[in-house]
Amino acid sequence: MNEADQILEDTAIRLFNDFFDTDALRRAEAGEWPASAWEALEATGLPLAFVAESQGGFGAVEAANLVMVAGRHSVPLPLAETLIANRLLSAAGLALPGGPLTIGPVQSDDALHLSRATEGWHLRGTAHRIPWGRCAGIVVLAQYDGRDYLASIPVGAARVDRDANLAREPRDTLHFDVALPEGAVALAPTGIGRASILDFGAALRSLAMAGALQRLVEITVAYAGERSQFGQPIGKFQAIQHNLAIMAGQAAAAVAAAKMVAEALDPAVDRLRVAIAKARTGEAVGKAVALAHQIHGAIGIAQEHPLHFLTTRLWSWRDEFGNEAGWNAYIGRQAVASARLWPFITAA
Amino acid sequence: MTSKLSFPVPPPDGSEVAALRLEVRAFLDEALSGMSPRERARSWSGFDAAFSRKTAERGWIGMTWPRQYGGGERSAMERYVVLEEMLAAGAPVAAHWIADRQSGPTLLRFGTEAQKRMILPRIAAGECFFCIGMSEPDSGSDLAATRTRARATPGGFIVNGTKVWTTYAHFAHYMILFCRTGDQDKRHGGTSQFLVDMTTPGVNVRPILNLAGEHDFNEVTFQDVFLPDSALIGELGNGWTQVTSELALERSGPERFLSSFTLLDQMVGIVAHNPQPANLAQIGRLVAHTAVLRNLSRSVASILQHGGEAGLQAALVKDLGAELEQEIPEVARLLLAREPTIAGDDFSAVLAHLILSSPGFSLRGGTREILRGIIARGLSLR
């Protein structure tokens, strides 16, 4: 990593450490919006990291790394979503409104529609499971006249039905019946469509999961070294050691897959890399989380214990933006359609 | 934790490396045309001296060694490309594999000038084959418990003992023998390595057939075998350090996750005729695992390329790799209601071969249990 990238990463780590100790995570889990943390994040410019470098972004690999770091710290903020939203806005030539942002629709069954109004546009439709929907502006893909458009909607404009994922992160249903000015809507640029939100979402969730898995291994190793039973740290028992080795293997594979997709986001998203990353990190989660809970024993199941901040996020994220079943089927389709399997893999 | 067990992002193929890859593919398409999937499924257990010579003629054995010893002074990443293309194609590389992977490099690191000059160019020419003298009936994972002993005598040593699971000892010209030269009560001290000419009187090779009826393994007995002083590799008593270094080489290559690739290749053909989403997902999952393991394995190669130590990373890749290799036949058999039969069609024959071979994947080159202990140690648990 070069010096500039290291500074970027250190800034993020410092911020996350300052704002998100266990108590802060508890407050966020109870529904408190971390306003001062977001302000501090905005002040660093990090939410713009994923826009094109020519427009002030820091580079896709660097932006991806920030998401991995945020995952490592269980950051209860829509950082990934804001990164994607700002990228979509800047690609479409729309104004960047600042503040926390999210994206939608995220479910394949949901569709939003634009119609022309006397002045500007009108947006209608319902989008389910929108990350941080209640506290963020939103950038949506909507259809008008058979074509894809991007629209920027301020927080509060949609009617919100609150819901959450297993980590109690907001996953709200947004009902749109909103008037939008001209400047809030633009034709989606070439290469940007419904699938883009899925691709970017899956890619960044993979990175967040990889970071969280790294931290999961770290804290579980530490726990095994501290918790004593039968007169010694449980980490001395071979069964525990082998399970930790298995966790480390899954985490390493997840990080490798996440770094592979980080390299494949610019200038266009390589969907095969997205699929490999999302499928592999998702699969790693099942195995690693089970072992982490097993090694922690009963205390890890208590809400009082910080383990669940990581494990409930991992359980949630692996099923967002498509899970292993869908993404592995995509890889399989591509593999079967290729002329020869080995060259397909070396080019992947 | 993360800094000790970190995997640097491997470099993408540069234009030279990409050209080398295509060159190797073209060579293999020609050299292996007509080789059945069943034969390819043997992967790096397939022995073919003529193929090894052809490979050597292209400069692809001893690629990274100094030119003065017959090497090509090429990079670890270039060597990696040649290896993975060979393995993916199921090329019969067994004859030169051990010599290229670990015996030659061991001589390069610890051997005398005379040994290097005598042996390395012949390995690089595809004319000198090696076997590994490590395991014994009572000393497998516990390598330090070795009992084969070399007793000092005027002009050399007298060796007595038995080595086992010695792959292709029946064709090898040499063995690098790990044995006791010092006190029995010093587990790690008092061992050494020797370069053994397999035609030496008293060296006796007896076949050990595996459960598939194949002859890869052997038992090699030493009955009062005289080895001259010039056969000692490195320092007397430095065997443990040397053998540990040799084992790290044994663990770090692409053969650690590609042993079942021929079957995966066959599976794609099967699923193409029956592309239900569940089948496609099975293929996709195994492809994703392979691609990610390849990335991790290339990362190990890049660490070695920069002169670093990658023992921990290699153990991790091997552990994940063996799991994948063993899982592929278990997934394959459920795609098609066909029995594994050695004499059957391509799919059934490859499936049969891999099922019969599968236990070895998590035993050879370091058992799963040993590897996980190594990884755990690397996580600062021991």
XYZ file of C-alpha atoms in Angstrom:
730
model
C 0.000 0.000 0.000
C 1.438 3.409 -0.873
C 1.674 6.249 1.598
C -1.457 8.107 0.470
C -3.553 4.957 0.702
C -2.093 4.211 4.123
C -3.053 7.692 5.338
C -6.565 7.141 4.014
C -6.860 3.845 5.809
C -5.367 5.198 9.046
C -7.818 8.112 8.981
C -10.727 5.717 8.670
C -9.410 3.408 11.397
C -8.865 6.300 13.783
C -12.338 7.641 13.155
C -13.987 4.255 13.600
C -12.023 3.579 16.786
C -12.904 7.011 18.180
C -16.620 6.794 17.489
C -17.512 3.119 17.689
C -16.574 1.466 20.926
C -18.894 -1.218 22.304
C -21.184 1.337 23.978
C -21.596 3.274 20.749
C -22.466 0.083 18.898
C -25.051 -0.676 21.572
C -26.615 2.755 21.151
C -26.734 2.338 17.387
C -28.292 -1.075 17.840
C -30.974 0.557 20.007
C -31.835 2.847 17.098
C -29.750 5.960 17.746
C -28.407 7.614 14.586
C -24.666 8.320 15.073
C -24.901 11.932 13.915
C -21.525 13.165 15.121
C -19.786 10.117 13.648
C -21.359 10.806 10.262
C -20.351 14.466 10.455
C -16.782 13.470 11.193
C -16.811 10.959 8.342
C -18.170 13.555 5.927
C -15.448 15.984 6.998
C -12.745 13.527 5.867
C -14.207 13.322 2.359
C -14.353 9.532 2.571
C -17.998 9.312 1.343
C -16.744 10.559 -2.032
C -14.017 7.922 -2.286
C -15.756 5.897 -4.964
C -16.589 8.611 -7.485
C -14.419 8.678 -10.597
C -10.886 9.815 -9.771
C -11.256 12.601 -12.323
C -14.095 13.905 -10.141
C -12.295 13.708 -6.814
C -12.541 10.045 -5.956
C -9.699 8.148 -4.334
C -9.727 5.121 -6.623
C -11.923 2.055 -6.545
C -9.410 -0.192 -4.774
C -8.928 2.397 -2.038
C -12.676 2.921 -1.642
C -13.138 -0.838 -1.463
C -10.500 -1.065 1.243
C -12.392 1.519 3.311
C -15.456 -0.704 3.188
C -13.385 -3.666 4.384
C -12.067 -1.554 7.262
C -15.602 -0.416 8.134
C -16.716 -4.049 8.180
C -13.867 -4.878 10.515
C -15.214 -2.240 12.933
C -18.936 -3.065 12.562
C -19.515 0.564 11.607
C -23.263 1.310 11.948
C -23.367 3.787 9.080
C -24.402 3.592 5.418
C -20.817 4.064 4.212
C -20.985 1.459 1.430
C -24.385 2.722 0.315
C -23.235 6.362 0.268
C -20.129 5.420 -1.712
C -22.275 3.700 -4.338
C -24.892 6.475 -4.375
C -22.294 9.199 -4.912
C -20.676 7.170 -7.666
C -24.004 6.758 -9.475
C -24.860 10.441 -9.056
C -21.541 11.688 -10.340
C -21.598 9.252 -13.263
C -25.012 10.629 -14.259
C -23.983 14.252 -13.830
C -26.385 14.773 -10.939
C -25.570 17.017 -7.971
C -24.069 15.342 -4.901
C -26.387 16.352 -2.054
C -24.033 15.370 0.757
C -25.139 13.568 3.864
C -25.835 9.882 4.323
C -27.244 8.225 1.206
C -28.592 4.863 0.189
C -29.611 3.080 -3.001
C -32.561 1.183 -4.400
C -34.429 -0.842 -5.391
C -32.464 -3.739 -3.948
C -35.049 -6.467 -4.496
C -35.550 -7.854 -7.980
C -39.355 -7.779 -7.581
C -39.426 -4.058 -6.840
C -39.777 -1.501 -9.620
C -40.049 2.278 -9.431
C -41.636 4.414 -12.129
C -41.191 7.982 -13.215
C -43.757 10.081 -14.953
C -43.581 13.587 -16.304
C -45.117 16.342 -14.194
C -45.938 19.928 -15.152
C -42.600 20.894 -13.665
C -40.144 18.097 -13.265
C -41.008 14.525 -12.481
C -43.092 12.289 -10.271
C -41.751 9.092 -8.767
C -43.997 6.220 -7.693
C -43.445 2.760 -6.351
C -42.367 0.772 -3.329
C -38.880 -0.429 -2.483
C -38.364 -2.981 0.258
C -35.348 -3.685 2.472
C -33.625 -0.402 1.704
C -30.491 -0.141 3.857
C -30.755 2.895 6.191
C -33.855 4.045 4.292
C -35.227 6.046 7.219
C -32.136 8.192 7.757
C -30.625 8.702 4.344
C -31.312 10.355 1.042
C -31.677 7.811 -1.717
C -30.493 7.341 -5.281
C -32.813 5.078 -7.226
C -33.003 3.350 -10.579
C -36.439 4.024 -12.057
C -38.093 3.419 -15.409
C -39.636 5.969 -17.714
C -40.733 5.295 -21.237
C -38.945 1.939 -21.245
C -35.580 3.392 -20.219
C -33.536 3.507 -17.016
C -33.171 6.758 -15.116
C -31.369 7.740 -11.952
C -33.216 9.909 -9.451
C -31.992 11.586 -6.287
C -34.535 11.840 -3.470
C -33.940 13.664 -0.178
C -34.399 11.939 3.171
C -37.952 12.163 4.441
C -39.627 12.421 1.044
C -40.778 8.815 1.001
C -43.185 7.221 3.467
C -41.218 4.800 5.626
C -42.206 1.444 7.111
C -39.422 0.517 9.477
C -37.768 -2.841 9.431
C -34.327 -4.205 10.222
C -31.873 -6.983 9.476
C -30.603 -9.457 12.071
C -27.998 -6.917 13.224
C -30.761 -4.341 13.767
C -29.454 -2.211 10.949
C -32.356 -0.350 9.307
C -33.813 -2.149 6.298
C -36.858 -0.021 5.607
C -39.673 -0.134 3.090
C -39.936 3.130 1.230
C -43.178 4.146 -0.435
C -42.578 6.774 -3.104
C -45.195 9.253 -4.259
C -42.814 12.137 -4.700
C -42.472 15.202 -6.875
C -38.922 15.738 -8.093
C -37.351 18.784 -9.744
C -35.666 18.498 -13.157
C -32.206 18.541 -11.659
C -32.914 15.477 -9.559
C -33.383 13.086 -12.478
C -31.103 11.986 -15.303
C -30.941 9.244 -17.886
C -28.833 6.391 -16.523
C -25.392 6.484 -18.156
C -24.374 3.606 -20.443
C -23.533 0.555 -18.435
C -25.612 1.593 -15.422
C -28.858 -0.271 -14.843
C -30.788 -2.310 -12.303
C -28.013 -4.898 -12.254
C -25.448 -2.232 -11.317
C -26.984 -1.722 -7.904
C -26.912 -5.464 -7.330
C -23.314 -5.690 -8.568
C -21.993 -2.790 -6.495
C -24.020 -3.834 -3.469
C -22.789 -7.423 -3.648
C -19.188 -6.292 -4.171
C -19.173 -3.938 -1.202
C -20.973 -6.415 1.055
C -18.256 -8.940 0.168
C -15.630 -6.448 1.286
C -17.483 -5.662 4.501
C -17.870 -9.384 5.258
C -14.180 -9.992 4.612
C -13.242 -7.266 7.089
C -15.683 -8.565 9.675
C -14.340 -12.106 9.251
C -10.777 -10.871 9.858
C -11.906 -9.268 13.118
C -13.934 -12.372 14.010
C -10.825 -14.548 13.814
C -8.821 -11.994 15.787
C -11.230 -11.768 18.714
C -11.852 -15.505 18.771
C -8.113 -16.218 18.923
C -7.852 -13.689 21.736
C -10.758 -15.255 23.603
C -9.255 -18.733 23.313
C -6.061 -17.360 24.810
C -7.833 -15.742 27.749
C -10.638 -18.104 28.683
C -9.356 -20.830 30.999
C -11.016 -24.124 31.752
C -9.562 -27.330 33.183
C -6.573 -25.320 34.366
C -5.442 -23.818 31.064
C -6.499 -21.458 28.295
C -8.923 -23.299 26.032
C -6.679 -22.348 23.114
C -4.289 -25.062 24.281
C -6.763 -27.782 23.343
C -6.221 -29.280 19.917
C -9.922 -29.275 19.036
C -10.044 -25.511 19.585
C -6.776 -24.984 17.701
C -8.033 -26.873 14.694
C -11.296 -24.960 14.636
C -9.380 -21.689 14.760
C -7.228 -22.887 11.877
C -10.399 -23.614 9.897
C -11.718 -20.127 10.681
C -8.444 -18.572 9.587
C -8.632 -20.459 6.297
C -12.165 -19.270 5.598
C -11.240 -15.680 6.470
C -8.173 -15.800 4.228
C -10.253 -17.092 1.314
C -12.863 -14.388 1.946
C -10.258 -11.622 2.025
C -8.633 -12.916 -1.158
C -12.003 -13.029 -2.932
C -12.863 -9.528 -1.684
C -9.553 -8.127 -2.896
C -10.158 -9.777 -6.263
C -13.438 -7.884 -6.661
C -11.869 -4.631 -5.411
C -9.573 -4.782 -8.438
C -12.540 -5.269 -10.764
C -14.825 -2.287 -10.066
C -13.266 0.255 -12.388
C -13.875 1.351 -15.098
C -16.679 -1.183 -15.355
C -17.777 -3.834 -12.896
C -16.655 -7.378 -13.668
C -19.733 -9.360 -12.688
C -17.874 -12.677 -12.595
C -15.541 -11.259 -9.935
C -18.557 -9.941 -8.021
C -20.140 -13.381 -8.134
C -16.984 -15.152 -6.967
C -16.522 -12.665 -4.124
C -20.102 -12.671 -2.894
C -20.441 -16.448 -3.098
C -17.119 -17.207 -1.465
C -17.388 -14.654 1.340
C -20.981 -15.679 2.017
C -19.975 -19.309 2.298
C -17.059 -18.432 4.579
C -19.497 -16.665 6.910
C -21.554 -19.773 7.658
C -18.544 -21.830 8.646
C -16.584 -19.132 10.474
C -19.481 -17.698 12.474
C -20.549 -21.135 13.675
C -17.026 -21.852 14.882
C -16.663 -18.423 16.511
C -19.814 -19.010 18.529
C -18.732 -22.538 19.336
C -15.390 -21.388 20.700
C -16.883 -18.516 22.687
C -19.358 -20.830 24.339
C -22.441 -19.515 26.052
C -21.093 -16.045 26.762
C -21.005 -15.331 23.037
C -24.760 -15.765 22.817
C -25.412 -13.056 25.422
C -26.391 -9.718 23.937
C -24.136 -8.125 26.514
C -21.126 -9.676 24.769
C -19.785 -7.825 21.698
C -19.410 -10.985 19.564
C -22.935 -10.615 18.198
C -22.147 -7.225 16.638
C -19.970 -9.114 14.162
C -21.945 -12.319 13.813
C -25.394 -10.774 13.294
C -23.936 -8.476 10.659
C -22.299 -11.400 8.863
C -25.513 -13.438 9.000
C -27.391 -10.480 7.536
C -24.954 -9.350 4.871
C -24.470 -12.771 3.289
C -28.124 -12.743 2.239
C -28.199 -9.159 0.938
C -27.661 -8.401 -2.759
C -27.980 -12.067 -3.620
C -26.658 -15.086 -1.786
C -24.480 -18.038 -2.727
C -27.263 -19.908 -4.537
C -27.830 -17.158 -7.086
C -24.249 -16.029 -7.509
C -22.875 -19.564 -7.797
C -25.523 -20.317 -10.435
C -24.292 -17.254 -12.347
C -20.695 -18.494 -12.195
C -21.821 -21.949 -13.286
C -23.729 -20.537 -16.259
C -20.676 -18.578 -17.367
C -18.387 -21.575 -16.877
C -20.654 -23.910 -18.830
C -20.917 -21.371 -21.641
C -17.160 -20.953 -21.897
C -15.174 -22.981 -24.406
C -12.742 -24.497 -21.920
C -12.875 -24.386 -18.143
C -9.226 -23.761 -17.289
C -8.774 -20.688 -19.489
C -12.089 -19.447 -18.077
C -10.641 -19.706 -14.562
C -7.297 -18.116 -15.400
C -9.110 -15.192 -17.013
C -11.562 -14.803 -14.115
C -2.889 -12.073 13.563
C -3.532 -10.556 10.201
C 0.014 -9.364 9.576
C 1.510 -12.816 10.197
C -0.992 -14.552 7.994
C -1.283 -11.974 5.243
C -1.513 -12.789 1.571
C -0.189 -10.020 -0.673
C -2.254 -9.395 -3.797
C -0.535 -11.418 -6.536
C 0.608 -9.500 -9.607
C -1.502 -9.826 -12.748
C 0.085 -11.608 -15.723
C 2.458 -9.263 -17.523
C 2.715 -9.611 -21.308
C 5.719 -11.960 -21.090
C 4.000 -14.185 -18.601
C 0.819 -14.195 -20.689
C 2.855 -15.218 -23.721
C 4.521 -18.002 -21.736
C 1.113 -19.264 -20.675
C -0.060 -19.499 -24.277
C 3.215 -21.178 -25.241
C 2.765 -23.843 -22.576
C -0.857 -24.407 -23.605
C 0.140 -24.906 -27.211
C 2.920 -27.305 -26.165
C 0.494 -29.315 -24.037
C -2.241 -29.396 -26.686
C 0.286 -31.047 -28.966
C 2.223 -33.212 -26.496
C -0.893 -34.538 -24.744
C -3.247 -34.884 -27.687
C -4.895 -38.261 -27.472
C -4.361 -38.514 -23.716
C -7.632 -39.671 -22.192
C -9.328 -37.865 -19.293
C -8.767 -41.007 -17.230
C -5.027 -40.718 -17.785
C -5.088 -36.967 -17.142
C -6.891 -37.591 -13.854
C -3.634 -39.089 -12.529
C -2.419 -35.482 -12.585
C 1.066 -35.168 -11.194
C 1.211 -38.874 -10.366
C 1.500 -39.717 -14.046
C 5.067 -40.839 -14.892
C 6.415 -40.306 -18.426
C 10.166 -39.941 -18.879
C 9.804 -38.939 -22.519
C 7.393 -36.152 -21.598
C 9.783 -34.931 -18.908
C 12.582 -34.743 -21.472
C 10.378 -32.780 -23.861
C 9.462 -30.421 -21.033
C 13.140 -29.982 -20.202
C 13.943 -29.179 -23.818
C 11.637 -26.174 -23.525
C 13.562 -25.021 -20.459
C 10.712 -25.711 -18.083
C 12.523 -27.787 -15.462
C 14.765 -25.938 -13.014
C 13.366 -22.700 -14.421
C 14.383 -20.525 -11.496
C 17.837 -22.028 -10.939
C 21.110 -20.284 -11.801
C 22.163 -20.747 -15.412
C 25.502 -22.185 -14.321
C 23.609 -25.232 -13.037
C 21.389 -25.618 -16.073
C 18.605 -23.357 -14.844
C 16.789 -20.586 -16.648
C 17.004 -17.872 -13.959
C 13.345 -17.186 -14.537
C 10.950 -15.867 -11.930
C 8.858 -17.819 -9.443
C 5.716 -16.426 -11.068
C 6.808 -17.687 -14.490
C 7.520 -21.099 -13.032
C 4.113 -21.011 -11.379
C 2.428 -20.436 -14.738
C 4.138 -23.489 -16.249
C 3.201 -25.645 -13.258
C -0.454 -24.692 -13.131
C -0.929 -25.135 -16.886
C 0.644 -28.593 -16.645
C -1.511 -29.600 -13.692
C -4.750 -28.288 -15.167
C -4.082 -30.307 -18.307
C -3.257 -33.443 -16.292
C 0.226 -33.642 -17.805
C 2.329 -36.655 -16.691
C 4.945 -34.677 -14.785
C 5.736 -37.199 -12.029
C 9.198 -38.162 -13.272
C 10.702 -34.708 -12.785
C 8.234 -33.230 -10.309
C 9.965 -34.014 -7.032
C 13.407 -33.183 -8.362
C 12.239 -29.839 -9.691
C 10.088 -28.923 -6.721
C 12.285 -29.843 -3.797
C 15.303 -32.075 -4.379
C 17.064 -29.679 -6.740
C 16.280 -26.645 -4.587
C 17.528 -28.494 -1.504
C 20.845 -29.147 -3.235
C 20.925 -25.528 -4.347
C 20.458 -24.353 -0.783
C 22.599 -26.817 1.112
C 24.533 -28.980 -1.349
C 28.246 -28.957 -2.107
C 29.514 -27.435 -5.319
C 30.344 -30.917 -6.601
C 26.822 -32.167 -5.880
C 25.245 -29.169 -7.583
C 27.401 -29.517 -10.686
C 26.842 -33.237 -10.902
C 23.082 -33.285 -10.352
C 21.336 -30.033 -11.160
C 22.052 -29.853 -14.893
C 20.811 -33.422 -15.271
C 17.581 -32.622 -13.461
C 17.116 -29.586 -15.668
C 17.694 -31.795 -18.707
C 14.827 -34.026 -17.607
C 17.186 -36.939 -17.163
C 17.573 -37.244 -13.436
C 14.684 -38.325 -11.225
C 14.418 -38.180 -7.454
C 12.416 -39.742 -4.674
C 11.916 -38.496 -1.103
C 13.446 -40.404 1.820
C 11.476 -39.129 4.777
C 8.595 -41.310 5.982
C 9.254 -44.588 7.784
C 6.897 -47.241 9.142
C 7.177 -45.682 12.616
C 7.775 -42.108 11.579
C 5.248 -40.310 9.392
C 3.930 -37.026 10.725
C 6.454 -37.406 13.529
C 9.412 -37.029 11.204
C 11.787 -36.347 14.086
C 11.273 -39.937 15.253
C 13.275 -41.195 12.289
C 15.148 -44.425 12.990
C 17.116 -44.968 9.824
C 20.676 -44.440 10.932
C 23.903 -43.495 9.177
C 26.867 -44.615 11.283
C 30.215 -42.979 10.598
C 32.876 -45.237 9.105
C 36.217 -44.484 7.374
C 35.463 -42.568 4.185
C 31.735 -42.291 4.756
C 28.741 -43.798 6.484
C 26.970 -47.138 6.797
C 23.200 -46.790 6.564
C 20.573 -49.143 7.926
C 16.833 -48.635 8.038
C 13.629 -48.490 6.087
C 11.854 -45.685 4.241
C 8.261 -46.038 3.135
C 5.634 -44.346 0.889
C 8.536 -43.519 -1.367
C 6.845 -42.333 -4.537
C 8.500 -43.600 -7.737
C 11.571 -44.905 -5.935
C 11.471 -47.692 -8.524
C 12.323 -45.207 -11.287
C 14.361 -42.672 -9.314
C 18.059 -42.180 -9.883
C 18.571 -40.565 -6.489
C 16.979 -40.139 -3.112
C 17.497 -37.348 -0.621
C 17.608 -39.376 2.554
C 16.741 -37.891 5.960
C 18.153 -40.027 8.759
C 19.775 -40.098 12.167
C 23.469 -39.431 12.473
C 23.640 -38.448 16.128
C 22.104 -39.277 19.472
C 18.675 -40.895 19.558
C 17.642 -38.747 22.524
C 18.200 -35.514 20.627
C 15.030 -35.458 18.567
C 15.913 -32.595 16.266
C 19.658 -32.513 16.620
C 21.636 -35.429 15.275
C 19.897 -35.856 11.918
C 21.327 -35.258 8.481
C 20.511 -35.500 4.797
C 22.309 -37.589 2.202
C 22.308 -37.803 -1.557
C 21.769 -41.488 -2.253
C 22.471 -43.088 -5.618
C 19.622 -45.599 -5.915
C 21.913 -48.147 -7.597
C 24.121 -48.352 -4.496
C 24.460 -51.948 -3.251
C 22.180 -52.649 -0.289
C 19.428 -50.273 -1.413
C 16.388 -52.443 -2.027
C 13.107 -51.200 -3.492
C 9.891 -53.153 -2.933
C 6.576 -52.034 -4.471
C 3.626 -50.965 -2.325
C 0.429 -51.056 -4.357
C -2.258 -48.560 -3.411
C -5.910 -49.519 -3.058
C -6.480 -48.700 -6.714
C -3.896 -51.335 -7.593
C -1.448 -48.712 -8.816
C 2.267 -48.780 -8.164
C 3.449 -45.341 -7.068
C 4.649 -46.088 -3.561
C 7.557 -48.230 -2.471
C 9.347 -49.439 0.601
C 13.074 -48.756 0.393
C 15.300 -50.722 2.733
C 18.917 -49.918 3.519
C 21.049 -52.883 4.470
C 24.585 -51.848 5.363
C 24.574 -49.319 2.555
C 27.877 -47.492 2.225
C 27.588 -43.778 1.427
C 30.795 -41.826 0.820
C 31.443 -38.575 2.709
C 30.683 -36.760 -0.527
C 27.066 -37.930 -0.213
C 26.413 -35.742 2.834
C 24.207 -32.752 1.967
C 24.936 -29.645 4.009
C 26.129 -29.897 7.594
C 26.280 -33.076 9.632
C 23.572 -32.731 12.278
C 21.732 -29.982 10.386
C 19.121 -32.385 9.015
C 16.147 -30.908 10.826
C 16.619 -27.384 9.514
C 17.213 -28.700 6.018
C 14.268 -31.105 5.940
C 11.928 -28.437 7.313
C 12.987 -26.133 4.518
C 12.412 -28.940 2.004
C 8.905 -29.547 3.386
C 8.008 -25.874 2.955
C 8.827 -26.273 -0.731
C 6.711 -29.397 -0.889
C 3.696 -27.516 0.440
C 3.707 -24.356 -1.569
C 2.750 -25.255 -5.112
C -0.410 -25.288 -7.268
C -0.680 -29.068 -7.081
C -2.253 -28.553 -3.685
C -5.685 -27.680 -5.044
C -5.745 -28.967 -8.637
C -5.621 -32.739 -8.128
C -9.348 -33.107 -8.932
C -9.464 -30.538 -11.708
C -9.930 -33.105 -14.484
C -13.149 -34.186 -12.790
C -14.365 -30.601 -12.449
C -13.708 -30.211 -16.150
C -15.783 -33.334 -16.845
C -18.579 -32.024 -14.630
C -18.957 -28.904 -16.741
C -19.658 -31.083 -19.758
C -22.257 -33.079 -17.819
C -24.056 -29.988 -16.517
C -24.042 -28.411 -19.978
C -26.525 -31.121 -20.954
C -28.624 -30.625 -17.838
C -28.281 -26.967 -16.827
C -30.696 -26.789 -13.906
C -29.894 -23.906 -11.511
C -28.940 -26.297 -8.704
C -26.397 -28.049 -10.917
C -25.086 -24.754 -12.235
C -24.682 -23.541 -8.659
C -22.690 -26.652 -7.769
C -20.325 -26.038 -10.666
C -20.153 -22.342 -9.894
C -19.297 -22.951 -6.281
C -16.413 -25.270 -7.105
C -15.170 -22.858 -9.773
C -15.293 -19.982 -7.269
C -13.335 -22.024 -4.741
C -10.759 -22.935 -7.376
C -10.366 -19.337 -8.548
C -9.910 -18.036 -5.002
C -7.473 -20.800 -4.066
C -5.525 -20.023 -7.200
C -5.328 -16.413 -6.065
C -4.056 -17.469 -2.623
C -1.578 -19.893 -4.187
C -0.248 -17.231 -6.544
C 0.108 -14.973 -3.542
C 2.366 -17.602 -1.939
C 4.416 -17.737 -5.124
C 4.798 -13.963 -5.076
C 6.009 -14.050 -1.456
C 8.639 -16.621 -2.474
C 9.492 -14.545 -5.530
C 10.446 -11.690 -3.220
C 12.561 -13.979 -1.077
C 10.120 -14.132 1.829
C 8.997 -17.024 4.026
C 5.583 -18.457 3.231
C 5.406 -21.620 5.343
C 2.298 -20.521 7.223
C 0.483 -19.300 4.134
C 1.421 -22.463 2.239
C 0.011 -24.635 5.033
C -3.242 -22.699 4.909
C -3.546 -22.996 1.124
C -2.795 -26.709 1.285
C -5.435 -27.239 3.980
C -8.113 -25.433 1.965
C -6.915 -27.096 -1.215
C -7.161 -30.652 0.094
C -10.693 -29.928 1.279
C -11.675 -28.795 -2.217
C -9.946 -31.726 -3.910
C -11.823 -34.196 -1.706
C -15.126 -32.417 -2.086
C -15.152 -32.405 -5.892
C -15.751 -36.162 -6.289
C -18.456 -36.029 -3.612
C -20.314 -33.313 -5.529
C -19.658 -34.897 -8.922
C -21.216 -38.249 -8.078
C -24.526 -36.609 -7.187
C -24.806 -34.796 -10.504
C -25.278 -37.998 -12.403
C -26.670 -41.321 -11.271
C -23.744 -43.253 -12.601
C -21.448 -45.586 -10.722
C -17.747 -44.821 -10.592
C -16.061 -47.423 -12.778
C -12.401 -47.490 -13.728
C -13.184 -48.991 -17.124
C -16.231 -46.818 -17.753
C -16.802 -43.695 -19.810
C -14.666 -40.608 -19.248
C -16.777 -39.210 -16.411
C -17.193 -42.531 -14.576
C -13.530 -43.436 -14.967
C -12.240 -40.071 -13.767
C -14.697 -40.159 -10.877
C -13.537 -43.653 -9.935
C -9.893 -42.710 -10.030
C -10.391 -39.640 -7.863
C -12.554 -41.380 -5.283
C -9.859 -44.019 -4.888
C -7.134 -41.347 -4.679
C -8.985 -38.925 -2.435
C -7.774 -40.060 1.007
C -4.214 -39.206 0.027
C -5.036 -35.550 -0.660
C -5.221 -34.703 3.044
C -2.335 -36.973 4.016
C 0.538 -36.379 1.610
C 2.925 -33.492 2.096
C 1.654 -32.925 5.615
C -1.538 -34.300 7.091
C -4.512 -32.031 7.676
C -4.053 -32.374 11.445
C -0.427 -31.315 11.293
C -1.190 -28.411 8.970
C -3.928 -27.110 11.244
C -1.509 -27.252 14.152
C 0.967 -25.213 12.117
C -1.722 -22.666 11.252
C -2.828 -22.467 14.880
C 0.775 -21.865 15.940
C 0.875 -19.055 13.397
C -2.183 -17.505 15.022
C -0.115 -17.346 18.235
C -1.966 -20.096 20.012
C 0.950 -22.370 20.782
